[in-house]
Short mmCIF file of C-alpha atoms in Angstrom, two decimals:
data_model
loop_
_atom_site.label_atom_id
_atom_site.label_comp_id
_atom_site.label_asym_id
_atom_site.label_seq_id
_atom_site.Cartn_x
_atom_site.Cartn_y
_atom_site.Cartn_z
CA UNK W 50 51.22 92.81 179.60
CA UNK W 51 51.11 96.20 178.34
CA UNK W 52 54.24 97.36 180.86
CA UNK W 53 55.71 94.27 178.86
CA UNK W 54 54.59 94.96 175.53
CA UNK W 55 55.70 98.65 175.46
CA UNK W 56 59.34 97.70 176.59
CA UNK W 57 59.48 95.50 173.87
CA UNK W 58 57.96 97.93 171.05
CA UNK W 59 60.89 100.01 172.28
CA UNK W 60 63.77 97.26 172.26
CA UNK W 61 62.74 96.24 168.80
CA UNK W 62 62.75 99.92 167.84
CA UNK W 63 66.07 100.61 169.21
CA UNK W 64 67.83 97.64 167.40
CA UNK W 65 66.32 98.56 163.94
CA UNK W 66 67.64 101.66 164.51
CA UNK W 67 71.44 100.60 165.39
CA UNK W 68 71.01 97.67 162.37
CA UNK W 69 70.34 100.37 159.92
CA UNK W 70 73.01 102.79 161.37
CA UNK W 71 75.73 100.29 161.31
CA UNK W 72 73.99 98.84 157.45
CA UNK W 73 74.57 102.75 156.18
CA UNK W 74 78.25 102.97 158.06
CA UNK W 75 79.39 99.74 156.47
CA UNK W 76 78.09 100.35 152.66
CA UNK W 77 80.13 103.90 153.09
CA UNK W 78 83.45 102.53 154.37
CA UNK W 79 82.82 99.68 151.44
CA UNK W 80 82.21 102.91 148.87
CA UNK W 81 84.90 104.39 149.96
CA UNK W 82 87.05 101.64 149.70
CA UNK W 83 86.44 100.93 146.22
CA UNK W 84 87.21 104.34 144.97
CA UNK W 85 90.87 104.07 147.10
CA UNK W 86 91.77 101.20 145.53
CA UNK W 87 90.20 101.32 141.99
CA UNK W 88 92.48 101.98 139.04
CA UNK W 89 91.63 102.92 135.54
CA UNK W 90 93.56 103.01 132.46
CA UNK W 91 94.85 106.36 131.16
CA UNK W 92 95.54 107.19 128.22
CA UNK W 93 97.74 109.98 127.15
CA UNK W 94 98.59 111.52 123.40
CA UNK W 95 101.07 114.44 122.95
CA UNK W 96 100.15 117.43 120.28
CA UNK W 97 99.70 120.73 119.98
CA UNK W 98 102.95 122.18 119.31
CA UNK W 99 102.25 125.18 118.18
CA UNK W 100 103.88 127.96 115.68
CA UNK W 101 103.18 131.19 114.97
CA UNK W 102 103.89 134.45 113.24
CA UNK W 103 102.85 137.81 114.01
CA UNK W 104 103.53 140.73 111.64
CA UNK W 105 100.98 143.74 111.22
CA UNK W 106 99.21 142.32 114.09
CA UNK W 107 98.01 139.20 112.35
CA UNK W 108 98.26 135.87 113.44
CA UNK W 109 98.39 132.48 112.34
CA UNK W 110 98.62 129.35 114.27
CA UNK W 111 99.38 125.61 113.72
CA UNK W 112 99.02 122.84 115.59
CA UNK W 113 101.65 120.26 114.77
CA UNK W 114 102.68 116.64 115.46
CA UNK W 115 105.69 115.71 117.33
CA UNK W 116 106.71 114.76 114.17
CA UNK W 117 106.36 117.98 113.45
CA UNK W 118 107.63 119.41 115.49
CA UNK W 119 110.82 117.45 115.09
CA UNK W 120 111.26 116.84 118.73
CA UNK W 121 112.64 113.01 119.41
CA UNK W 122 112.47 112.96 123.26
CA UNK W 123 109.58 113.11 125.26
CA UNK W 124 109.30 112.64 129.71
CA UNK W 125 106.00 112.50 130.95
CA UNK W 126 105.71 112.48 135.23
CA UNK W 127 102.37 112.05 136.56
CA UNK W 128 102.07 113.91 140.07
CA UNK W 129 99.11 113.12 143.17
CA UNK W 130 97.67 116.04 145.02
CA UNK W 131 100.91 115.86 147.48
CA UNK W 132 103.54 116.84 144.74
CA UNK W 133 104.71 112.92 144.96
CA UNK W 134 105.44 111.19 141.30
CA UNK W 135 103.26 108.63 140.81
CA UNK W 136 104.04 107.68 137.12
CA UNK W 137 106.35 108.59 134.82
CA UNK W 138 107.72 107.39 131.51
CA UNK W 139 110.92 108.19 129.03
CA UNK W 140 110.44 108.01 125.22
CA UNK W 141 113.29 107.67 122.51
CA UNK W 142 111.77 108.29 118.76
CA UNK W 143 114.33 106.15 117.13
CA UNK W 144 113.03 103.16 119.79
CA UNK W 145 109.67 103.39 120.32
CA UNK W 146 108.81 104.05 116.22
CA UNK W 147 105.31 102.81 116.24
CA UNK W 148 103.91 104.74 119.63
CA UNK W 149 106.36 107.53 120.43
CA UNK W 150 103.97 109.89 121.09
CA UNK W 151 101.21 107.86 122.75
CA UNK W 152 101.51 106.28 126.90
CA UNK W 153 99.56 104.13 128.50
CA UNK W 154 99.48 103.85 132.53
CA UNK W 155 97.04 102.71 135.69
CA UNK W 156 96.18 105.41 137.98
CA UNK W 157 93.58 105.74 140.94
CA UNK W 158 90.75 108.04 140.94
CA UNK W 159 91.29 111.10 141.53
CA UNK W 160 93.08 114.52 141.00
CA UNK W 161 96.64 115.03 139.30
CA UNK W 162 99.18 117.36 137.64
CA UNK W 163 100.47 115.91 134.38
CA UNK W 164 104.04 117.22 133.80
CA UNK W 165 105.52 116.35 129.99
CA UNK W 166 109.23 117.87 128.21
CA UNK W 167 109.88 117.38 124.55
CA UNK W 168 113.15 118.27 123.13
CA UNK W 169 115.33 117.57 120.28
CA UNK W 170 118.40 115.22 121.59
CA UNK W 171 121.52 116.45 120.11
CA UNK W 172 123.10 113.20 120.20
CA UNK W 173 121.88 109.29 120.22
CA UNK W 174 122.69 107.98 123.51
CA UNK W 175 121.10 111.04 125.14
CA UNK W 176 118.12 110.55 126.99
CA UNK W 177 114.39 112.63 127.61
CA UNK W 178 114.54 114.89 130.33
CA UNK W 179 114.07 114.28 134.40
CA UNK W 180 111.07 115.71 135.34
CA UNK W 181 111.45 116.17 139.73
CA UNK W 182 108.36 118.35 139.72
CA UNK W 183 106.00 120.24 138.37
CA UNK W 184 108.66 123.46 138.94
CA UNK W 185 112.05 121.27 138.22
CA UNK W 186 112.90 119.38 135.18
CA UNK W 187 116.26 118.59 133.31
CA UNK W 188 117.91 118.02 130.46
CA UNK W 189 121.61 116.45 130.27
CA UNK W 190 122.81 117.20 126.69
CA UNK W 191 125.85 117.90 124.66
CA UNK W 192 124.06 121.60 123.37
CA UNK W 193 120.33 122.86 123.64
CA UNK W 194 117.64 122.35 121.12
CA UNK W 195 114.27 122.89 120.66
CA UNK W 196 112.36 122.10 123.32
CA UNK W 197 108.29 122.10 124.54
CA UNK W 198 107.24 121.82 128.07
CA UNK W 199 103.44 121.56 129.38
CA UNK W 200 101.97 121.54 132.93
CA UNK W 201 98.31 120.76 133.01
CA UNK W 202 95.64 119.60 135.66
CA UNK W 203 93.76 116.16 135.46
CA UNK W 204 91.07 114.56 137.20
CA UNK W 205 90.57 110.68 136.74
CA UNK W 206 87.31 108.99 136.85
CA UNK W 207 85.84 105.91 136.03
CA UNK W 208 85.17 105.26 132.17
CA UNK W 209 87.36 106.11 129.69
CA UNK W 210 90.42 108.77 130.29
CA UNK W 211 92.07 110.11 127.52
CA UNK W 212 94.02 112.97 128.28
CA UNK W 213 95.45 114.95 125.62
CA UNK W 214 99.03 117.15 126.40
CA UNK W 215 99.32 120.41 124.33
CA UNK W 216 102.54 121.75 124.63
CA UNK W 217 101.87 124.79 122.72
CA UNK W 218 104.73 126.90 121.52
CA UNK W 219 108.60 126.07 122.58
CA UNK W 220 109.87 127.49 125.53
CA UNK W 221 113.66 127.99 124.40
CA UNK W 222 114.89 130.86 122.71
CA UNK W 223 117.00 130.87 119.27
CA UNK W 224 120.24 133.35 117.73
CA UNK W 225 120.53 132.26 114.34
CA UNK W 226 123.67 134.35 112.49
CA UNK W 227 123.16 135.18 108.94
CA UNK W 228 125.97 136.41 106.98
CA UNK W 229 125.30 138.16 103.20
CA UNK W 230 129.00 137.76 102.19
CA UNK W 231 131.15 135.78 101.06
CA UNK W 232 133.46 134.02 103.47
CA UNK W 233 137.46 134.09 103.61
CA UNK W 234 139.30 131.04 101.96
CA UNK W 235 141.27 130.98 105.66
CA UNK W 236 137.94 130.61 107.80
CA UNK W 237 137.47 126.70 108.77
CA UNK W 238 134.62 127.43 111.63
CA UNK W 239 132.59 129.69 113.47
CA UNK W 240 131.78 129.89 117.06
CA UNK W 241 128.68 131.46 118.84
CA UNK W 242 128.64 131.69 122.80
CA UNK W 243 126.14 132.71 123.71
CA UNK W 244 125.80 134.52 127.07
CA UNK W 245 129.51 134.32 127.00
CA UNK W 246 129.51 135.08 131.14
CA UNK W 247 127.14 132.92 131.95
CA UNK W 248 127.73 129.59 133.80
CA UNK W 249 129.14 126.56 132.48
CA UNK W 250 128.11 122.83 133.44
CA UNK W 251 130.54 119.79 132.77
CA UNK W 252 127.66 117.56 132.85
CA UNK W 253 125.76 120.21 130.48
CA UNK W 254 123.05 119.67 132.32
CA UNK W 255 119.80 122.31 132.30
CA UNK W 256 117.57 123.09 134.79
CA UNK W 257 114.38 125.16 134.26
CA UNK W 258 110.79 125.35 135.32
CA UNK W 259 108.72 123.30 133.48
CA UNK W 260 105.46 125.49 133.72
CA UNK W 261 107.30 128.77 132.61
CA UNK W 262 110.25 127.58 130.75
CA UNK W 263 112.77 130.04 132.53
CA UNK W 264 115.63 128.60 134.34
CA UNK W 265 117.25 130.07 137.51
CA UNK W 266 120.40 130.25 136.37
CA UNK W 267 122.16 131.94 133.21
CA UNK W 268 123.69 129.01 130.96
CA UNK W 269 126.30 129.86 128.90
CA UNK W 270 125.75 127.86 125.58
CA UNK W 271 128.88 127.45 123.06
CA UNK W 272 127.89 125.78 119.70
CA UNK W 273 131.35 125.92 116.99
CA UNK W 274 130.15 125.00 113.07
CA UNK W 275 132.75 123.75 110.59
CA UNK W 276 132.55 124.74 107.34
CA UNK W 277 133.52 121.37 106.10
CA UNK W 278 129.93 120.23 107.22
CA UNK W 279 128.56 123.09 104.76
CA UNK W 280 127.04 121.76 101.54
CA UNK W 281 128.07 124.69 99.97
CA UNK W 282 131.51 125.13 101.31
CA UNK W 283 130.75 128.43 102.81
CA UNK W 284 129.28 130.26 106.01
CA UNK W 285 127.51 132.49 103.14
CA UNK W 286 123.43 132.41 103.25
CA UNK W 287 123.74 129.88 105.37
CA UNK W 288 121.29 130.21 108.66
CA UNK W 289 123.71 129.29 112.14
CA UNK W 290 121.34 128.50 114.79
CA UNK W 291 122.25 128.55 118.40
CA UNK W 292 119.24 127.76 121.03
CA UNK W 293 118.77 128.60 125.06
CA UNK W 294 116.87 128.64 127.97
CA UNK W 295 116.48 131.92 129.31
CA UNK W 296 116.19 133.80 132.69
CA UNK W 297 113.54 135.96 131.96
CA UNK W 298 111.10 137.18 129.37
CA UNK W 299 112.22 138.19 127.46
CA UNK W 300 115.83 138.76 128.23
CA UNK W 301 119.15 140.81 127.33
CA UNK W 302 122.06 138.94 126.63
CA UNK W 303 125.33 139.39 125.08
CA UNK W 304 126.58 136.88 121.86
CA UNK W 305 130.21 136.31 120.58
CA UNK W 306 131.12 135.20 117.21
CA UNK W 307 134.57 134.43 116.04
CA UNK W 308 135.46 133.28 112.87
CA UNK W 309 138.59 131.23 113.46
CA UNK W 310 141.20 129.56 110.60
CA UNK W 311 141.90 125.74 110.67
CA UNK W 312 144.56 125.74 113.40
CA UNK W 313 141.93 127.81 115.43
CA UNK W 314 143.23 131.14 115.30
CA UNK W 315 141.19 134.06 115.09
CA UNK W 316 140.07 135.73 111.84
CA UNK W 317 137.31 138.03 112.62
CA UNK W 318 135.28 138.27 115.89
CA UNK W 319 131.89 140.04 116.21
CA UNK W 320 130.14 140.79 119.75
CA UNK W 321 126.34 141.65 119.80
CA UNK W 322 125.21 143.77 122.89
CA UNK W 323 121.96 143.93 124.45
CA UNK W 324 120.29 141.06 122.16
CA UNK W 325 116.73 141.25 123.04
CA UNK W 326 115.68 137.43 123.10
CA UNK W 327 112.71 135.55 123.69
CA UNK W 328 111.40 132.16 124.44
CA UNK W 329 109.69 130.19 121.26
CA UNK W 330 111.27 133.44 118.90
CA UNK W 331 114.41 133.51 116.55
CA UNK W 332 116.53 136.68 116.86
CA UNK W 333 118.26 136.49 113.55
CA UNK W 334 121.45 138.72 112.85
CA UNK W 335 121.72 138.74 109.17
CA UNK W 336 124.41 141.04 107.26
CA UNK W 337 127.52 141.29 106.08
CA UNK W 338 129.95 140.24 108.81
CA UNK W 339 133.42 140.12 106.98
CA UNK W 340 133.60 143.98 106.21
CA UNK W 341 134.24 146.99 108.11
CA UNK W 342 131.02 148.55 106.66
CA UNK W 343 128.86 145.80 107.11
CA UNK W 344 125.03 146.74 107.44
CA UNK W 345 122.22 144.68 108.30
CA UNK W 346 119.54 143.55 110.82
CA UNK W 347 118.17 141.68 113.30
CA UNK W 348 114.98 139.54 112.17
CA UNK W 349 112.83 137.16 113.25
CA UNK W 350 112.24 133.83 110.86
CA UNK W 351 108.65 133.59 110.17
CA UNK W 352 108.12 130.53 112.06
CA UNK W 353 107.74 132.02 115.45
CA UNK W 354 107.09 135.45 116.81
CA UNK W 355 107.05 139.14 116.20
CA UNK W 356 109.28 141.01 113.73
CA UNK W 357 112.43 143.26 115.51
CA UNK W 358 115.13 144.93 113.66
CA UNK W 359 118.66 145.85 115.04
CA UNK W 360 120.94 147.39 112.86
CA UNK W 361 124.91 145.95 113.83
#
């Protein structure tokens, strides 16, 4: 009885043992189960476009709307811990009025990279940006505008996930052409190239890195203004922006002007060397640009960075 009694002590032992090994193995592969498969609802706003202005060293931020802003595009990709887009959505302002800023989507637990563009479209029909990765994004357009780009880390858990996007300030880079005199009755238009050797793209379309805002390649970007379009009637005091994506930062680059009469003939051409330029800054050439002795400066509008002056 006791040889008996002893063996089964130790068989009853031995299957609690294996029942509460196999109970523990089964209510982890069940956890872990749930958390694969659950989803939660995200849900993102876009802010934070930000302005500044330093002069003296002194300076002050906002932190504006997409409204703002003035940006009317916006891509948001939403990539797993592979690099592999799991999400990603396209907004038009003049189509989705009542939540253009604002996107709503299911994702599992877990960690991501949340990769948004704004930009200003240039036309109607032109659509927000395709995002590839968090290095590659671009945008197909008739001429570069102002554009915001933000990279930024999320982890999703269970409960409530709001994740907000800053974008911060914009990554492109602005010439705006300022001329103090009065223009020629011949002049019709004025065109700015700038990086006149740069490459050209029939589809216009422009690649950069999303989490610097530098592109690998040097776009040339041609922008002509008509007078006609002036409400004034003239070129004078009137602020001729031209916008890009730059190589580096900040960057050298050469910009044409020519001043051309209605059957497109020249009347006066200008070319600025060694233009120090910038992303989210306005280099500003502002003088008189119709006379020999014309004198004046390069500026910065006070709605970005830093003050520079370059006499031409």
């Amino acid at each position: 009885m006791k040889i008996l009694n002893s063996k089964t002590v130790a068989l009853l032992a031995t299957l609690l043992v294996s029942f509460s090994f196999f109970s523990c193995v089964n209510q982890i592969q069940d956890d872990s189960g749930t958390d694969a498969d659950e989803k939660v609802t995200v849900n993102i706003s876009f802010s934070g476009f930000n302005f500044s202005y330093d002069e003296d060293d002194v300076t002050t931020r906002a932190d504006q709307t997409a409204a703002d802003a003035q940006v009317n595009r916006i891509a948001l990709a939403v990539l797993d811990k592979d690099g592999t887009i799991v999400f990603s959505s396209k907004k038009n302002a003049t189509v989705d009025t009542e939540d253009f800023d604002k996107i709503s989507c299911e994702l599992l637990l877990g960690d991501y990279t949340f990769v948004a563009v704004a930009h200003k479209a240039s036309a109607d029909t032109e659509e927000a940006a395709d995002i590839t990765s968090s290095t590659v994004a671009t945008i197909t357009s008739s001429k570069v505008l102002k554009t915001f780009a933000a990279v930024q880390p999320v982890t999703i858990v269970r409960g409530n996930n709001t994740v907000n996007l800053a974008f911060g300030k914009r990554i492109t880079s602005t010439f705006q052409l300022y001329t103090t005199d009065e223009t020629p009755a011949e002049v019709a238009s004025c065109e700015i190239t700038l990086k006149p050797a740069g490459s050209t793209t029939t589809t216009a379309a422009y690649k950069f890195d999303p989490s610097t805002g530098l592109t690998s390649d040097s776009y040339q970007n041609k922008v002509e203004f008509l007078r006609s379009n002036s409400e004034t009637g003239t070129f004078q005091n009137m602020a001729l922006n031209v916008h890009c994506f730059l190589k580096e930062n900040p960057q050298t680059i050469t910009v044409a002007v020519v001043m051309k009469d209605a059957s497109g003939n020249e009347v006066k051409s200008y070319t600025f060397n060694d233009v120090s330029m910038a992303p989210h800054r306005t280099t500003r050439a502002a003088g008189k640009f119709f006379h020999a002795s014309a004198g004046g400066s390069f500026t910065f509008d006070n709605s970005d960075d830093t003050t520079l002056d370059v006499p031409f």
